[in-house]
Short mmCIF file of C-alpha atoms and ligand atoms in Angstrom, two decimals:
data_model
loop_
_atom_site.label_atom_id
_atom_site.label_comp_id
_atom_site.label_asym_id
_atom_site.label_seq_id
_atom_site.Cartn_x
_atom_site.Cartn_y
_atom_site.Cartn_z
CA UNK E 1 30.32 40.52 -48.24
CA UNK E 2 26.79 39.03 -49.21
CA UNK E 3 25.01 39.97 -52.54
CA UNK E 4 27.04 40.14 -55.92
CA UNK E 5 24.77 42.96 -57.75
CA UNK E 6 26.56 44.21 -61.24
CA UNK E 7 30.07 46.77 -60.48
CA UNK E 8 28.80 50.06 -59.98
CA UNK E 9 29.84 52.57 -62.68
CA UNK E 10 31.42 54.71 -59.38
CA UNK E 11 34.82 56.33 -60.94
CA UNK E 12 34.93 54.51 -64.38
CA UNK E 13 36.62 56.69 -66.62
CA UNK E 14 33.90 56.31 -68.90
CA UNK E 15 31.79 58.99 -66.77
CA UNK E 16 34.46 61.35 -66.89
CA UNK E 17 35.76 60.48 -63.23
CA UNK E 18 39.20 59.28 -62.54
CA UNK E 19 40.39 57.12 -59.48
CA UNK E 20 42.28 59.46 -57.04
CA UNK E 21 44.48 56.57 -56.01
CA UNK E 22 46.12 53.37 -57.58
CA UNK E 23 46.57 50.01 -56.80
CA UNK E 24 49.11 49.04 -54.34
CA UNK E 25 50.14 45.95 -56.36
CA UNK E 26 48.65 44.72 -59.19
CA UNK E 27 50.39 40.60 -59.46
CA UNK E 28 47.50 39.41 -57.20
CA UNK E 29 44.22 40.93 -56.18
CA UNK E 30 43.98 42.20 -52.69
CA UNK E 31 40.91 43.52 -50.48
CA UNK E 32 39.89 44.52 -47.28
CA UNK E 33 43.06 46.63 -46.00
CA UNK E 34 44.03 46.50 -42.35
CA UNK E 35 47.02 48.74 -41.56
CA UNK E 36 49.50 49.02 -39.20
CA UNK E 37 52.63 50.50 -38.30
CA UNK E 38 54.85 48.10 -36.56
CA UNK E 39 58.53 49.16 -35.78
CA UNK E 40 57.92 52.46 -37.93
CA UNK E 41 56.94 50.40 -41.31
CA UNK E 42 53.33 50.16 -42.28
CA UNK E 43 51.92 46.35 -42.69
CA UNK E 44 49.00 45.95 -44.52
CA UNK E 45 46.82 42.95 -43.88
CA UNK E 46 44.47 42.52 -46.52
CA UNK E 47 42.31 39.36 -47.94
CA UNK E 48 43.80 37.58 -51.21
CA UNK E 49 41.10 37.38 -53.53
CA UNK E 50 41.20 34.76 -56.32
CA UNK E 51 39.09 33.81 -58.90
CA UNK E 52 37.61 30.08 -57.68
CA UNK E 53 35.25 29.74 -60.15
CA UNK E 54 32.60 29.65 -57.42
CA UNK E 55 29.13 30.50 -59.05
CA UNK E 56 28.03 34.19 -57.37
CA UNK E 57 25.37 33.78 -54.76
CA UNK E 58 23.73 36.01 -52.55
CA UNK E 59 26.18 34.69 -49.60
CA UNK E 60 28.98 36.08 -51.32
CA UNK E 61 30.20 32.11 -52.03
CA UNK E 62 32.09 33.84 -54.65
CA UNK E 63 34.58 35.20 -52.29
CA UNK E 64 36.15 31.87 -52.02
CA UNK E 65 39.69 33.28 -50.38
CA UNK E 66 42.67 30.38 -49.67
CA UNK E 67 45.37 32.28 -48.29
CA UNK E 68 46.91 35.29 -46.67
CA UNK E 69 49.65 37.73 -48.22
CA UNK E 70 50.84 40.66 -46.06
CA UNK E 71 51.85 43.80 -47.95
CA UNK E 72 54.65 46.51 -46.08
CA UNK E 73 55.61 49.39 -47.21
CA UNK E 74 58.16 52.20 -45.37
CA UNK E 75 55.97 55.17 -46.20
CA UNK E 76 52.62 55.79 -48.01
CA UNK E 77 54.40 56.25 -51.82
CA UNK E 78 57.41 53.99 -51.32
CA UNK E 79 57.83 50.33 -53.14
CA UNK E 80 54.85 47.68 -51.52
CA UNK E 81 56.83 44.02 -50.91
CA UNK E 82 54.41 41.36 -51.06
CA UNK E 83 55.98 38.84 -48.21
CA UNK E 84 54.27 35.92 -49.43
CA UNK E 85 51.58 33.30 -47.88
CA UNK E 86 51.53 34.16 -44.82
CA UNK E 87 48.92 31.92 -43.56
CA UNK E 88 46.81 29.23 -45.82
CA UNK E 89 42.90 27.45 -45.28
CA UNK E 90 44.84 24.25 -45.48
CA UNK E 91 46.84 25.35 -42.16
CA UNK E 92 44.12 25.90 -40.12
CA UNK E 93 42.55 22.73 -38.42
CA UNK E 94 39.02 23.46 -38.04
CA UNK E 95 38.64 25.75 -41.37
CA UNK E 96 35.83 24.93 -44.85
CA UNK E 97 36.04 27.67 -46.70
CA UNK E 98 36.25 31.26 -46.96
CA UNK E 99 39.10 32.93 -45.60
CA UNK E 100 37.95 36.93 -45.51
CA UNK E 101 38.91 40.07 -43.91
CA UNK E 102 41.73 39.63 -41.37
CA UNK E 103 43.29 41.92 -39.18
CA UNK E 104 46.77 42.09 -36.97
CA UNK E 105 48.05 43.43 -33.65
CA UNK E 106 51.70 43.29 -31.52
CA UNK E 107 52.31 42.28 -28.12
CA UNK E 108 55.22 41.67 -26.08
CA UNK E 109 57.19 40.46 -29.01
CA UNK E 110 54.69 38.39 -30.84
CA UNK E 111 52.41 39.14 -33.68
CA UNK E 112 48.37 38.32 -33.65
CA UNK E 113 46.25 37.74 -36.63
CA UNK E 114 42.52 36.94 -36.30
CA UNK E 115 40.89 36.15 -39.52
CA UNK E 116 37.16 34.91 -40.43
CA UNK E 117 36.30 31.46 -42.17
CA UNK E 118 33.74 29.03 -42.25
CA UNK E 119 34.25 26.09 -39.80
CA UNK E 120 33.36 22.52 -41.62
CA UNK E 121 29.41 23.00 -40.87
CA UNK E 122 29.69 26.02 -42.65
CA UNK E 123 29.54 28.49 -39.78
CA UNK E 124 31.65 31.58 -39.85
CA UNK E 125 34.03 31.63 -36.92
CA UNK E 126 36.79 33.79 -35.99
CA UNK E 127 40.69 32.08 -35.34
CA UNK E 128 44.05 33.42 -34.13
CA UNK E 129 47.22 33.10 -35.60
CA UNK E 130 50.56 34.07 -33.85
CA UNK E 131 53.95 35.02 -35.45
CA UNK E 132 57.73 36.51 -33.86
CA UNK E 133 57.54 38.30 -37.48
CA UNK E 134 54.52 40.86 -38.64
CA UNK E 135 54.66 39.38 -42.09
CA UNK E 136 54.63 35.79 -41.14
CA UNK E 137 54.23 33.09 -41.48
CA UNK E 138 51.41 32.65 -38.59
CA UNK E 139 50.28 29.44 -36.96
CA UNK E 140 46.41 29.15 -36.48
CA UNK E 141 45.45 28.09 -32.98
CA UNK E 142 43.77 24.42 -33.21
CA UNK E 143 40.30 25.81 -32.40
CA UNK E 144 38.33 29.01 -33.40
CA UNK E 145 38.18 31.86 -30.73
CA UNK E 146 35.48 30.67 -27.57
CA UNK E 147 32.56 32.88 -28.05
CA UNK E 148 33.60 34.40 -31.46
CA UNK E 149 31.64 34.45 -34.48
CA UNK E 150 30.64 35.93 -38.26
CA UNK E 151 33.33 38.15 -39.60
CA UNK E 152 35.50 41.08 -40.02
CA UNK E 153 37.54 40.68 -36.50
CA UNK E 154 39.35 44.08 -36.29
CA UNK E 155 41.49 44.94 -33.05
CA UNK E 156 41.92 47.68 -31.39
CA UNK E 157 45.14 48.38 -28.94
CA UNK E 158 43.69 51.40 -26.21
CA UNK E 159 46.36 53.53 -24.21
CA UNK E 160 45.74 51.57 -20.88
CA UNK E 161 46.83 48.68 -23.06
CA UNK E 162 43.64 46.62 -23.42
CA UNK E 163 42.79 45.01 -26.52
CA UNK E 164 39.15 44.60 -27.95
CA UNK E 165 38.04 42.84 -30.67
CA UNK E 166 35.22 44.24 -32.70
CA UNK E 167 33.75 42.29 -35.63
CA UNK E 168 30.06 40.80 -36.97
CA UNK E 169 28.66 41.33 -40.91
CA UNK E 170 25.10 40.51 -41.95
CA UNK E 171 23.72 38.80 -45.02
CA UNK E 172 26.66 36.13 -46.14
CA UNK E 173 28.84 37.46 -42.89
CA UNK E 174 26.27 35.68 -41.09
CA UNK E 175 25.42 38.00 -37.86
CA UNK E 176 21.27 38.22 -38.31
CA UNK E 177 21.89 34.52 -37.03
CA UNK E 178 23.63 35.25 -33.58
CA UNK E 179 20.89 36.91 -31.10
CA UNK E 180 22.02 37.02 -27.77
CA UNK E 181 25.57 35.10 -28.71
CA UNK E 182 23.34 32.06 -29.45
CA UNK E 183 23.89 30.66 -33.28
CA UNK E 184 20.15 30.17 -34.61
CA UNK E 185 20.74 28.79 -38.26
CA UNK E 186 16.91 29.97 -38.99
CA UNK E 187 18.36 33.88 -37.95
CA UNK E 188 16.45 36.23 -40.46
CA UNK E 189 17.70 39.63 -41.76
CA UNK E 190 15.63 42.47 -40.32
CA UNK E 191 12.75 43.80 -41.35
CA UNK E 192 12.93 47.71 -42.52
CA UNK E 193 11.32 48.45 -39.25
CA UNK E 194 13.00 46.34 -37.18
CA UNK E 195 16.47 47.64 -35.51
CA UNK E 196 19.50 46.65 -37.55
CA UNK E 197 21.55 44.20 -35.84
CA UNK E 198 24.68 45.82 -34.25
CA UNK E 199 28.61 44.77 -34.19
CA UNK E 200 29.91 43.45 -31.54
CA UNK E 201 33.26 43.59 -29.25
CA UNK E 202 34.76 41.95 -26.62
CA UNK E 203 37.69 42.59 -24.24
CA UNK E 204 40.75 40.54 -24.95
CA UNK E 205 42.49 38.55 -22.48
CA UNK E 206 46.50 38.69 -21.99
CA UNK E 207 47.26 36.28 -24.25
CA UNK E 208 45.34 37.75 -26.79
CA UNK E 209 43.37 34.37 -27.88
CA UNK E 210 40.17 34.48 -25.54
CA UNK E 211 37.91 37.17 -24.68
CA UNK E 212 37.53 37.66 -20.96
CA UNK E 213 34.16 39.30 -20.87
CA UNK E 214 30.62 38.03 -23.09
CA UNK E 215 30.37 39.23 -26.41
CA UNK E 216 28.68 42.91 -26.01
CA UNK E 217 26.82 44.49 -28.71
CA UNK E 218 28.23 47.73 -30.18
CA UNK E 219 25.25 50.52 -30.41
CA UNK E 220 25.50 52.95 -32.93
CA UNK E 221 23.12 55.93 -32.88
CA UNK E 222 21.73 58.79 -34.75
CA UNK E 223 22.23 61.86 -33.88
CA UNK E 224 18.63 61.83 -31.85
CA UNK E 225 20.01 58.91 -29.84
CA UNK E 226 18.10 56.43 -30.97
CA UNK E 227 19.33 53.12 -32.64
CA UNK E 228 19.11 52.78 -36.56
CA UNK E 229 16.46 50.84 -38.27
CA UNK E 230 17.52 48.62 -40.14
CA UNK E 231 15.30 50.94 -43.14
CA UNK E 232 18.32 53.37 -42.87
CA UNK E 233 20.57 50.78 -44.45
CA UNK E 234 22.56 54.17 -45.96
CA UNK E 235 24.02 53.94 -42.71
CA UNK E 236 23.61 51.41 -40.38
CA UNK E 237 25.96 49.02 -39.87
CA UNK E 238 26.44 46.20 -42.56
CA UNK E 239 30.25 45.09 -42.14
CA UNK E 240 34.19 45.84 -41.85
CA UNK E 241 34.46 47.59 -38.59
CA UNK E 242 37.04 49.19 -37.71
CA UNK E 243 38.19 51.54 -34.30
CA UNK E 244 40.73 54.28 -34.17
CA UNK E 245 41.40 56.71 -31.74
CA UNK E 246 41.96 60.46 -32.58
CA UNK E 247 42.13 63.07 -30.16
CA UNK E 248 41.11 61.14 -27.16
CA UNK E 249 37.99 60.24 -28.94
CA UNK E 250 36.64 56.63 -30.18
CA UNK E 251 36.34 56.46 -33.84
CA UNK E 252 34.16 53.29 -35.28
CA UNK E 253 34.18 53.08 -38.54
CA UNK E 254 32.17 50.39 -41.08
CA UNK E 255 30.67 49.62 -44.29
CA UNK E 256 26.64 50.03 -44.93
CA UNK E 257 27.50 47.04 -47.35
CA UNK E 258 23.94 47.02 -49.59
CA UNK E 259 24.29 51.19 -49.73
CA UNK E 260 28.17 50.72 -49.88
CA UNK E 261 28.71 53.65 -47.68
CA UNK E 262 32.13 53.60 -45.14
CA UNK E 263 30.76 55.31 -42.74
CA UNK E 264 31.57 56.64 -38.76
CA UNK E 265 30.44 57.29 -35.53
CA UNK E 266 32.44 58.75 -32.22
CA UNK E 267 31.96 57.43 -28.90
CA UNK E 268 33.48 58.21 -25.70
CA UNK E 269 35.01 54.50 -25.02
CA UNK E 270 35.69 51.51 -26.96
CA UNK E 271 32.20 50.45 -25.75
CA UNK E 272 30.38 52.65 -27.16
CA UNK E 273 27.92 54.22 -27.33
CA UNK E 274 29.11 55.96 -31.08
CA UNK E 275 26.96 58.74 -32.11
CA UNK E 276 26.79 58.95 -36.51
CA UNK E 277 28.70 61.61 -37.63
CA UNK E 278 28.77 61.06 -41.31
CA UNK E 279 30.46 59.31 -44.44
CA UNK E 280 34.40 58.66 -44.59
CA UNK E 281 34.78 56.98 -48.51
CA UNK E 282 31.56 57.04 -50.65
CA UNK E 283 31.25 53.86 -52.40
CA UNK E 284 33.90 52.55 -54.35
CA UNK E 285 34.10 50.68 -57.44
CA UNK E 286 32.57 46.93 -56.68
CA UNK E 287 30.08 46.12 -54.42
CA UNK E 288 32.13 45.85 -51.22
CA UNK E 289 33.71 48.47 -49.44
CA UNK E 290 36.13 47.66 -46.63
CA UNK E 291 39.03 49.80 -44.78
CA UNK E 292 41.23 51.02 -42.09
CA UNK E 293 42.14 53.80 -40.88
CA UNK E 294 46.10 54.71 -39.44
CA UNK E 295 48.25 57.28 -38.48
CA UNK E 296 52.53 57.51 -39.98
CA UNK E 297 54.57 60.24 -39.65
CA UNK E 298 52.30 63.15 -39.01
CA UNK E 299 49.45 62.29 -41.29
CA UNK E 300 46.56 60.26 -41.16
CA UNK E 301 45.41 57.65 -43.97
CA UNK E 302 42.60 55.46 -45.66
CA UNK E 303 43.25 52.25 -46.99
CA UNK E 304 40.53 51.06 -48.81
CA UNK E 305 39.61 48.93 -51.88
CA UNK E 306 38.06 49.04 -55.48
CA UNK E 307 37.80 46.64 -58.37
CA UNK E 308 39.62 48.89 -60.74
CA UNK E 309 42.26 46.53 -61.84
CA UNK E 310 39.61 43.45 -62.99
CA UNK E 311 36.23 45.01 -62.95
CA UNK E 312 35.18 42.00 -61.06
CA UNK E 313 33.67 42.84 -57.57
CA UNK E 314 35.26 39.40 -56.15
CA UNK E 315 38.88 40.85 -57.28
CA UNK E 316 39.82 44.12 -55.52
CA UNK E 317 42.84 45.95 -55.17
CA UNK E 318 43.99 47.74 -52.45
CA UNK E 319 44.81 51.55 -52.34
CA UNK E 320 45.69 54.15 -50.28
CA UNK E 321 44.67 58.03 -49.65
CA UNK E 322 45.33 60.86 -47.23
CA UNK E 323 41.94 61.41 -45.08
CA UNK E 324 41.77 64.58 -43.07
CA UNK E 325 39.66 65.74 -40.02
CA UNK E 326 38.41 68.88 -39.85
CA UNK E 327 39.10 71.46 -36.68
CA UNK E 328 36.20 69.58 -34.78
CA UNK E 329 37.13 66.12 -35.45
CA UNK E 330 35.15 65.56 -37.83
CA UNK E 331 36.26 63.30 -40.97
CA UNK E 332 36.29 65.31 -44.25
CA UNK E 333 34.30 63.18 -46.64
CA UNK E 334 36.62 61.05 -49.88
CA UNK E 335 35.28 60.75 -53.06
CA UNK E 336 37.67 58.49 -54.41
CA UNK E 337 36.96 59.22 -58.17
CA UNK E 338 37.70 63.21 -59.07
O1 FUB H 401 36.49 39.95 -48.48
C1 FUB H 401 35.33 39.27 -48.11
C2 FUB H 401 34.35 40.19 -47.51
O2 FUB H 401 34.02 41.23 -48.42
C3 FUB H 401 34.80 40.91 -46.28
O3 FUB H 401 34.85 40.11 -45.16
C4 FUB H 401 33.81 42.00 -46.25
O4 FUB H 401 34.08 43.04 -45.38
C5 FUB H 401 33.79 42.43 -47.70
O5 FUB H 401 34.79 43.33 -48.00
#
């Protein structure tokens, strides 16, 4: 995430509103929530935020994560076991600093985590990490993923059995500087009535650690077809992507980051194009808001984050809710403070 403005008062009990949901643990701060079920048992792979006593900037330098911890849980209400570092900056050859949002996958008996950090020249790249185990530990490839870049790398498993990995995040995610998959350092954010920079994705290749196709970009559009400008920052893409699939349909998900809207779109492929539909989780405690979306035993759920347990917006916690679609696939909107 980019700019540190002050917590929002969203679901503070002192305007009356309480948080529908509580922490998932509370003995370390955890954000950005990517689950899965493996084997039947949900895995949650989230980022471990600590307090680094990094000075807040409008890169988000604040967010100064070191390590990974993977949560499990058998069912949405049963006991969450923290399995411990799972993966740490120190591990991983070519990392600075920074270790954000990850996200996980399974293949043919080995695990997959792709996480964001800043390489030594202080460039956000994306990395692999493999595992036998889906809690860990992983061991981080020696070199970032060829062609990869900014942050939020979130993978998506399709029925044929391809895997694509979406991911990009403006401001301190650093995507205004890639234009065309070329890194310009001098990249600007858009102006309001310029088109917002999209996400991107990229087919996966069997082994899971290259892409075998360029880096495509991801269009989202209004309902009008037409691209957002990036003036309709209530929803057009800022950060945390994320793809499900519900009915045969393509779900892509994200956060408008500055408006701190999770919003969706539905598309007919994992390519895209994804038509707006509406909001999933209005904003959340803290400036960030950053989620998944997965199914377990007959109902579907929305992991998410808020700041409720420090009232820091560098220290989340992770939660979980029930999200429902309605008879036309359409997401029924969470408020997460009644
Ligand atoms: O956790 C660091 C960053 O904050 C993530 O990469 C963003 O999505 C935001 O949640």
């Amino acid at each position: 995430a980019a700019l540190c403005l002050a917590v929002s008062s969203y679901g503070q009990s002192g305007n009356g509103k309480q948080p529908i949901s509580q922490p998932l643990v509370s003995h370390i701060y955890t954000a950005d929530p990517s689950a899965h079920v493996f084997k039947g048992r949900i895995y949650i792979y989230p980022s471990h935020d600590i307090d680094a006593a990094v000075k807040e900037d409008d890169d988000g330098g604040h967010f100064a994560m070191r390590d990974y911890h993977i949560l499990s849980l058998k069912k949405v209400g049963g006991k969450v076991k923290d399995h411990g570092v799972a993966l740490d900056i120190q591990d991983i050859p070519w990392a600075g600093r920074q270790l954000w949002a990850p996200d996980a996958t399974y293949k043919d008996g080995m695990y997959y985590l792709y996480f964001p950090v800043k390489d030594k020249q202080d460039v956000f790249r994306i990395g692999v990490a493999t595992s036998k185990k889906p809690q860990g530990p992983f061991k981080a490839e020696p070199e970032p993923i060829k062609g990869a870049y900014s942050i939020d790398p979130t993978v998506f498993k399709d029925d044929d059995g391809s895997f694509y990995l979406y991911f990009g995040g403006i401001w301190g995610g650093q995507l205004q500087r890639w234009n065309n998959n070329q890194y310009d350092p001098k990249g600007a954010l858009r102006k309001g009535n310029e088109t917002a920079v999209l996400p991107r994705v990229a087919k996966l290749s069997a082994d899971l650690k290259s892409f075998t196709e360029e880096v495509k970009e991801v269009k989202i559009l209004d309902k009008d077809g037409k691209l957002f400008l990036e003036s309709n920052n209530d929803k057009r893409f800022f950060e945390a992507a994320w793809m499900h699939k519900y009915n045969g349909k393509y779900y892509f998900s994200y956060s408008t980051g500055d408006t701190h809207n999770l919003c969706y779109a539905i598309g007919d492929n994992p390519y895209g194009p994804f038509t707006y539909q509406g909001i999933v989780l209005k904003p959340v405690q803290g400036w960030t808001n950053h989620h998944s979306i997965v199914e377990h035993q007959g109902k579907w759920y929305l992991f998410y984050h808020d700041v409720q347990l420090s009232g820091k917006t560098h220290l989340r916690n992770v939660k979980v809710t029930e999200l429902k679609y309605n008879p036309d696939g359409t997401i029924q909107t969470i408020d997460a403070y009644k």
